[in-house]
CSV table of N, CA and C in Angstrom, one decimal:
chain,number,residue,atom,x,y,z
X,156,GLN,N,177.6,125.7,15.5
X,156,GLN,CA,178.5,126.8,15.9
X,156,GLN,C,177.7,128.0,16.3
X,157,VAL,N,178.1,128.6,17.4
X,157,VAL,CA,177.5,129.8,17.9
X,157,VAL,C,178.5,130.9,17.9
X,158,GLN,N,178.0,132.1,17.9
X,158,GLN,CA,178.9,133.3,17.8
X,158,GLN,C,178.3,134.4,18.6
X,159,LEU,N,179.1,135.2,19.3
X,159,LEU,CA,178.7,136.4,20.0
X,159,LEU,C,179.5,137.6,19.3
X,160,VAL,N,178.7,138.6,19.0
X,160,VAL,CA,179.3,139.8,18.3
X,160,VAL,C,179.0,141.0,19.1
X,161,GLU,N,180.0,141.7,19.6
X,161,GLU,CA,179.8,142.9,20.4
X,161,GLU,C,179.8,144.2,19.5
X,162,SER,N,179.1,145.2,20.0
X,162,SER,CA,179.2,146.5,19.3
X,162,SER,C,178.9,147.6,20.3
X,163,GLY,N,179.2,148.8,19.9
X,163,GLY,CA,178.9,149.9,20.8
X,163,GLY,C,180.1,150.6,21.5
X,164,GLY,N,181.2,150.0,21.4
X,164,GLY,CA,182.4,150.6,22.1
X,164,GLY,C,182.8,151.9,21.4
X,165,GLY,N,183.7,152.6,22.1
X,165,GLY,CA,184.2,153.8,21.5
X,165,GLY,C,184.9,154.7,22.5
X,166,LEU,N,185.1,155.9,22.1
X,166,LEU,CA,185.8,156.9,23.0
X,166,LEU,C,184.8,157.9,23.6
X,167,VAL,N,184.8,158.1,24.8
X,167,VAL,CA,183.9,159.0,25.5
X,167,VAL,C,184.6,159.8,26.6
X,168,GLN,N,184.1,160.9,26.9
X,168,GLN,CA,184.7,161.7,28.0
X,168,GLN,C,184.2,161.2,29.4
X,169,ALA,N,184.9,161.4,30.4
X,169,ALA,CA,184.5,161.1,31.7
X,169,ALA,C,183.1,161.7,32.0
X,170,GLY,N,182.3,160.9,32.6
X,170,GLY,CA,180.9,161.3,32.9
X,170,GLY,C,179.9,161.0,31.8
X,171,GLY,N,180.4,160.6,30.7
X,171,GLY,CA,179.6,160.2,29.6
X,171,GLY,C,179.0,158.8,29.7
X,172,SER,N,178.3,158.4,28.6
X,172,SER,CA,177.6,157.1,28.6
X,172,SER,C,177.9,156.4,27.3
X,173,LEU,N,177.9,155.1,27.4
X,173,LEU,CA,177.9,154.2,26.2
X,173,LEU,C,177.0,153.0,26.4
X,174,ARG,N,176.5,152.4,25.4
X,174,ARG,CA,175.7,151.2,25.5
X,174,ARG,C,176.3,150.2,24.6
X,175,LEU,N,176.7,149.1,25.2
X,175,LEU,CA,177.3,148.0,24.5
X,175,LEU,C,176.2,146.9,24.2
X,176,SER,N,176.3,146.3,23.0
X,176,SER,CA,175.4,145.3,22.7
X,176,SER,C,176.1,144.0,22.3
X,177,CYS,N,175.5,142.9,22.6
X,177,CYS,CA,176.1,141.6,22.2
X,177,CYS,C,175.0,140.7,21.6
X,178,ALA,N,175.2,140.4,20.4
X,178,ALA,CA,174.2,139.6,19.6
X,178,ALA,C,174.7,138.2,19.5
X,179,ALA,N,173.9,137.2,19.8
X,179,ALA,CA,174.2,135.8,19.7
X,179,ALA,C,173.6,135.2,18.4
X,180,SER,N,174.3,134.4,17.7
X,180,SER,CA,173.8,133.8,16.5
X,180,SER,C,174.2,132.3,16.5
X,181,GLY,N,173.5,131.5,15.6
X,181,GLY,CA,173.9,130.1,15.5
X,181,GLY,C,172.7,129.3,15.8
X,182,SER,N,172.9,128.0,15.9
X,182,SER,CA,171.9,127.0,16.2
X,182,SER,C,172.0,126.5,17.6
X,183,PHE,N,171.2,127.0,18.5
X,183,PHE,CA,171.2,126.6,19.9
X,183,PHE,C,169.8,126.5,20.4
X,184,PHE,N,169.6,125.9,21.6
X,184,PHE,CA,168.2,125.8,22.2
X,184,PHE,C,167.9,127.1,23.0
X,185,SER,N,168.8,127.5,23.8
X,185,SER,CA,168.6,128.7,24.6
X,185,SER,C,169.9,129.2,25.2
X,186,ILE,N,169.8,130.3,25.8
X,186,ILE,CA,171.0,130.9,26.4
X,186,ILE,C,170.7,131.1,27.9
X,187,ASN,N,171.6,130.6,28.7
X,187,ASN,CA,171.4,130.7,30.2
X,187,ASN,C,172.0,132.1,30.7
X,188,VAL,N,173.1,132.0,31.3
X,188,VAL,CA,173.8,133.2,31.9
X,188,VAL,C,174.5,133.9,30.8
X,189,MET,N,174.3,135.2,30.8
X,189,MET,CA,175.0,136.1,29.9
X,189,MET,C,175.8,137.1,30.8
X,190,GLY,N,177.0,137.4,30.3
X,190,GLY,CA,177.8,138.3,31.2
X,190,GLY,C,178.7,139.2,30.3
X,191,TRP,N,179.1,140.3,31.0
X,191,TRP,CA,180.1,141.2,30.5
X,191,TRP,C,181.3,141.2,31.3
X,192,TYR,N,182.5,141.1,30.7
X,192,TYR,CA,183.8,141.1,31.4
X,192,TYR,C,184.6,142.2,30.7
X,193,ARG,N,185.7,142.7,31.4
X,193,ARG,CA,186.6,143.6,30.8
X,193,ARG,C,188.0,143.3,31.2
X,194,GLN,N,188.9,143.8,30.3
X,194,GLN,CA,190.3,143.6,30.6
X,194,GLN,C,191.1,144.9,30.2
X,195,ALA,N,191.7,145.5,31.2
X,195,ALA,CA,192.5,146.7,31.0
X,195,ALA,C,193.9,146.3,30.8
X,196,PRO,N,194.7,147.1,30.1
X,196,PRO,CA,196.1,146.8,29.8
X,196,PRO,C,196.9,146.4,31.1
X,197,GLY,N,197.5,145.3,31.1
X,197,GLY,CA,198.3,144.8,32.2
X,197,GLY,C,197.6,144.2,33.3
X,198,LYS,N,196.3,144.1,33.2
X,198,LYS,CA,195.4,143.5,34.2
X,198,LYS,C,194.7,142.3,33.8
X,199,GLN,N,194.2,141.5,34.7
X,199,GLN,CA,193.5,140.3,34.4
X,199,GLN,C,192.0,140.7,34.0
X,200,ARG,N,191.4,139.8,33.2
X,200,ARG,CA,190.0,140.0,32.8
X,200,ARG,C,189.2,139.9,34.1
X,201,GLU,N,188.2,140.8,34.2
X,201,GLU,CA,187.4,140.8,35.4
X,201,GLU,C,185.9,140.8,35.0
X,202,LEU,N,185.1,140.3,35.9
X,202,LEU,CA,183.6,140.3,35.7
X,202,LEU,C,183.1,141.7,35.9
X,203,VAL,N,182.2,142.1,35.0
X,203,VAL,CA,181.6,143.4,35.2
X,203,VAL,C,180.1,143.2,35.7
X,204,ALA,N,179.4,142.4,34.9
X,204,ALA,CA,178.0,142.2,35.3
X,204,ALA,C,177.5,140.9,34.6
X,205,VAL,N,176.6,140.2,35.3
X,205,VAL,CA,175.9,139.0,34.7
X,205,VAL,C,174.4,139.1,34.8
X,206,ILE,N,173.7,138.4,34.0
X,206,ILE,CA,172.3,138.3,34.1
X,206,ILE,C,171.9,136.9,33.7
X,207,THR,N,171.0,136.3,34.5
X,207,THR,CA,170.5,135.0,34.2
X,207,THR,C,169.3,135.0,33.3
X,208,ASN,N,168.9,133.8,32.9
X,208,ASN,CA,167.8,133.7,32.0
X,208,ASN,C,166.5,134.2,32.6
X,209,GLY,N,166.5,134.2,33.9
X,209,GLY,CA,165.3,134.7,34.7
X,209,GLY,C,165.4,136.2,35.0
X,210,GLY,N,166.5,136.8,34.6
X,210,GLY,CA,166.6,138.2,34.8
X,210,GLY,C,167.3,138.7,36.1
X,211,SER,N,167.8,137.7,36.9
X,211,SER,CA,168.6,138.1,38.0
X,211,SER,C,169.9,138.6,37.6
X,212,THR,N,170.4,139.7,38.3
X,212,THR,CA,171.6,140.4,37.9
X,212,THR,C,172.6,140.4,39.1
X,213,ASN,N,173.9,140.6,38.7
X,213,ASN,CA,174.9,140.8,39.7
X,213,ASN,C,176.0,141.6,39.1
X,214,TYR,N,176.6,142.6,39.9
X,214,TYR,CA,177.5,143.5,39.4
X,214,TYR,C,178.8,143.6,40.2
X,215,ALA,N,179.9,143.9,39.5
X,215,ALA,CA,181.1,144.2,40.3
X,215,ALA,C,180.8,145.5,41.1
X,216,ASP,N,181.5,145.5,42.3
X,216,ASP,CA,181.3,146.7,43.2
X,216,ASP,C,181.6,148.0,42.5
X,217,SER,N,182.6,147.9,41.6
X,217,SER,CA,183.2,149.1,41.0
X,217,SER,C,182.2,149.8,40.0
X,218,VAL,N,181.2,149.0,39.6
X,218,VAL,CA,180.2,149.6,38.6
X,218,VAL,C,178.8,149.6,39.1
X,219,LYS,N,178.5,149.2,40.3
X,219,LYS,CA,177.2,149.2,40.8
X,219,LYS,C,176.7,150.7,40.9
X,220,GLY,N,175.4,150.8,40.4
X,220,GLY,CA,174.8,152.1,40.4
X,220,GLY,C,175.1,152.9,39.1
X,221,ARG,N,176.1,152.5,38.3
X,221,ARG,CA,176.4,153.2,37.1
X,221,ARG,C,176.1,152.4,35.9
X,222,PHE,N,176.3,151.0,35.9
X,222,PHE,CA,176.1,150.2,34.8
X,222,PHE,C,174.8,149.3,35.0
X,223,THR,N,174.2,149.0,33.9
X,223,THR,CA,173.0,148.2,33.9
X,223,THR,C,173.1,147.1,32.8
X,224,ILE,N,172.9,145.9,33.2
X,224,ILE,CA,172.9,144.8,32.2
X,224,ILE,C,171.5,144.4,32.0
X,225,SER,N,171.1,144.1,30.7
X,225,SER,CA,169.8,143.7,30.4
X,225,SER,C,169.9,142.7,29.2
X,226,ARG,N,168.7,142.1,28.9
X,226,ARG,CA,168.7,141.1,27.8
X,226,ARG,C,167.4,141.1,27.1
X,227,ASP,N,167.4,140.8,25.8
X,227,ASP,CA,166.2,140.7,25.0
X,227,ASP,C,166.3,139.2,24.5
X,228,ASN,N,165.5,138.3,25.2
X,228,ASN,CA,165.6,136.9,24.8
X,228,ASN,C,165.1,136.7,23.4
X,229,ALA,N,164.1,137.5,23.0
X,229,ALA,CA,163.5,137.3,21.6
X,229,ALA,C,164.5,137.6,20.5
X,230,LYS,N,165.5,138.5,20.8
X,230,LYS,CA,166.5,138.9,19.9
X,230,LYS,C,167.8,138.2,20.1
X,231,ASN,N,167.9,137.4,21.2
X,231,ASN,CA,169.2,136.8,21.6
X,231,ASN,C,170.3,137.8,21.7
X,232,THR,N,169.9,138.9,22.3
X,232,THR,CA,170.9,140.0,22.4
X,232,THR,C,170.9,140.5,23.9
X,233,PHE,N,172.0,140.9,24.4
X,233,PHE,CA,172.1,141.5,25.7
X,233,PHE,C,172.9,142.7,25.6
X,234,TYR,N,172.8,143.6,26.6
X,234,TYR,CA,173.2,144.9,26.6
X,234,TYR,C,174.0,145.3,27.9
X,235,LEU,N,174.8,146.3,27.8
X,235,LEU,CA,175.4,146.9,29.0
X,235,LEU,C,175.3,148.4,28.8
X,236,GLN,N,174.4,149.0,29.6
X,236,GLN,CA,174.3,150.5,29.6
X,236,GLN,C,175.3,151.0,30.6
X,237,MET,N,176.2,151.8,30.2
X,237,MET,CA,177.3,152.4,31.1
X,237,MET,C,177.1,153.9,31.2
X,238,ASN,N,176.8,154.3,32.4
X,238,ASN,CA,176.7,155.7,32.7
X,238,ASN,C,177.8,156.2,33.6
X,239,SER,N,177.9,157.5,33.7
X,239,SER,CA,178.9,158.1,34.6
X,239,SER,C,180.3,157.4,34.5
X,240,LEU,N,180.7,157.3,33.2
X,240,LEU,CA,181.9,156.6,33.0
X,240,LEU,C,183.1,157.3,33.5
X,241,LYS,N,184.1,156.5,34.0
X,241,LYS,CA,185.3,157.0,34.6
X,241,LYS,C,186.5,156.5,33.8
X,242,PRO,N,187.6,157.2,33.8
X,242,PRO,CA,188.8,156.8,33.1
X,242,PRO,C,189.2,155.3,33.5
X,243,GLU,N,189.0,154.9,34.7
X,243,GLU,CA,189.3,153.6,35.1
X,243,GLU,C,188.4,152.5,34.5
X,244,ASP,N,187.4,152.9,33.8
X,244,ASP,CA,186.5,152.0,33.1
X,244,ASP,C,187.1,151.6,31.7
X,245,THR,N,188.2,152.3,31.3
X,245,THR,CA,188.8,152.0,30.1
X,245,THR,C,189.3,150.6,30.0
X,246,ALA,N,188.9,149.8,29.0
X,246,ALA,CA,189.3,148.4,28.9
X,246,ALA,C,188.7,147.9,27.6
X,247,VAL,N,189.1,146.7,27.3
X,247,VAL,CA,188.4,145.9,26.2
X,247,VAL,C,187.3,145.1,26.9
X,248,TYR,N,186.0,145.3,26.4
X,248,TYR,CA,184.9,144.7,27.0
X,248,TYR,C,184.5,143.5,26.2
X,249,TYR,N,184.3,142.3,26.9
X,249,TYR,CA,183.9,141.1,26.2
X,249,TYR,C,182.6,140.6,26.7
X,250,CYS,N,181.8,140.1,25.8
X,250,CYS,CA,180.6,139.4,26.3
X,250,CYS,C,180.8,137.9,26.3
X,251,ASN,N,180.0,137.2,27.2
X,251,ASN,CA,180.2,135.8,27.4
X,251,ASN,C,178.8,135.2,27.7
X,252,ALA,N,178.6,134.0,27.2
X,252,ALA,CA,177.3,133.4,27.4
X,252,ALA,C,177.4,131.8,27.4
X,253,ASP,N,176.5,131.2,28.2
X,253,ASP,CA,176.3,129.8,28.2
X,253,ASP,C,175.2,129.4,27.3
X,254,PHE,N,175.5,128.6,26.3
X,254,PHE,CA,174.5,128.1,25.3
X,254,PHE,C,174.1,126.7,25.6
X,255,PHE,N,172.7,126.5,25.6
X,255,PHE,CA,172.2,125.1,25.8
X,255,PHE,C,171.8,124.6,24.4
X,256,PHE,N,172.1,123.3,24.2
X,256,PHE,CA,171.8,122.6,23.0
X,256,PHE,C,170.9,121.4,23.3
X,257,VAL,N,170.1,120.9,22.4
X,257,VAL,CA,169.3,119.7,22.6
X,257,VAL,C,170.3,118.5,22.5
X,258,GLY,N,170.3,117.7,23.5
X,258,GLY,CA,171.2,116.5,23.5
X,258,GLY,C,172.7,116.7,23.4
X,259,ALA,N,173.1,117.9,23.9
X,259,ALA,CA,174.6,118.1,23.9
X,259,ALA,C,174.9,118.9,25.1
X,260,ASP,N,176.2,119.0,25.4
X,260,ASP,CA,176.7,119.8,26.6
X,260,ASP,C,176.5,121.3,26.4
X,261,VAL,N,176.5,121.9,27.5
X,261,VAL,CA,176.5,123.4,27.5
X,261,VAL,C,177.8,123.9,26.9
X,262,GLN,N,177.7,124.9,26.1
X,262,GLN,CA,178.9,125.6,25.5
X,262,GLN,C,179.0,127.0,26.0
X,263,ASN,N,180.2,127.3,26.5
X,263,ASN,CA,180.5,128.7,26.9
X,263,ASN,C,181.3,129.4,25.8
X,264,SER,N,180.8,130.6,25.4
X,264,SER,CA,181.5,131.3,24.3
X,264,SER,C,181.8,132.7,24.6
X,265,TRP,N,182.8,133.3,24.0
X,265,TRP,CA,183.2,134.7,24.2
X,265,TRP,C,183.0,135.4,22.9
X,266,GLY,N,182.7,136.7,23.0
X,266,GLY,CA,182.8,137.6,21.9
X,266,GLY,C,184.2,138.0,21.6
X,267,GLN,N,184.4,138.8,20.6
X,267,GLN,CA,185.7,139.2,20.1
X,267,GLN,C,186.3,140.4,20.9
X,268,GLY,N,185.4,141.1,21.6
X,268,GLY,CA,185.8,142.3,22.4
X,268,GLY,C,185.6,143.6,21.7
X,269,THR,N,185.3,144.6,22.5
X,269,THR,CA,185.1,145.9,21.9
X,269,THR,C,185.8,146.9,22.9
X,270,GLN,N,186.5,147.9,22.3
X,270,GLN,CA,187.3,148.8,23.1
X,270,GLN,C,186.4,149.9,23.6
X,271,VAL,N,186.6,150.2,24.9
X,271,VAL,CA,185.9,151.4,25.6
X,271,VAL,C,187.1,152.2,26.1
X,272,THR,N,187.1,153.5,25.7
X,272,THR,CA,188.1,154.4,26.2
X,272,THR,C,187.5,155.6,26.8
X,273,VAL,N,187.8,155.9,28.1
X,273,VAL,CA,187.2,157.0,28.7
X,273,VAL,C,188.3,158.0,29.0
X,274,SER,N,188.1,159.2,28.4
X,274,SER,CA,189.2,160.3,28.6
X,274,SER,C,188.8,161.1,29.8
X,275,SER,N,189.9,161.7,30.4
X,275,SER,CA,189.6,162.5,31.6
X,275,SER,C,189.5,164.0,31.3
């Protein structure tokens, strides 16, 4: 059984910064793609940023230049640094990852979500 636990959400004023963390735990061989998604009220969940095991990244156009995704493979943890936050960034942020196991299928898992609220 694997688990992803997010932390770091909260309330911040527009223009401010927050850093989200997602820690993976459990028995697995490795983690491939890690990603951050968000879901605002009344909207569908959307991709924010992803990072591969090799460090390649991809971002939604709406956050390019403001958000940075990174990972620490030794700690099985990845991060989302969010700068220049805007009210439209307000959402529940979820982390997601693909776990590899020896002799078993890849498992995709979600964290429980953390609320980010940006006030104007």
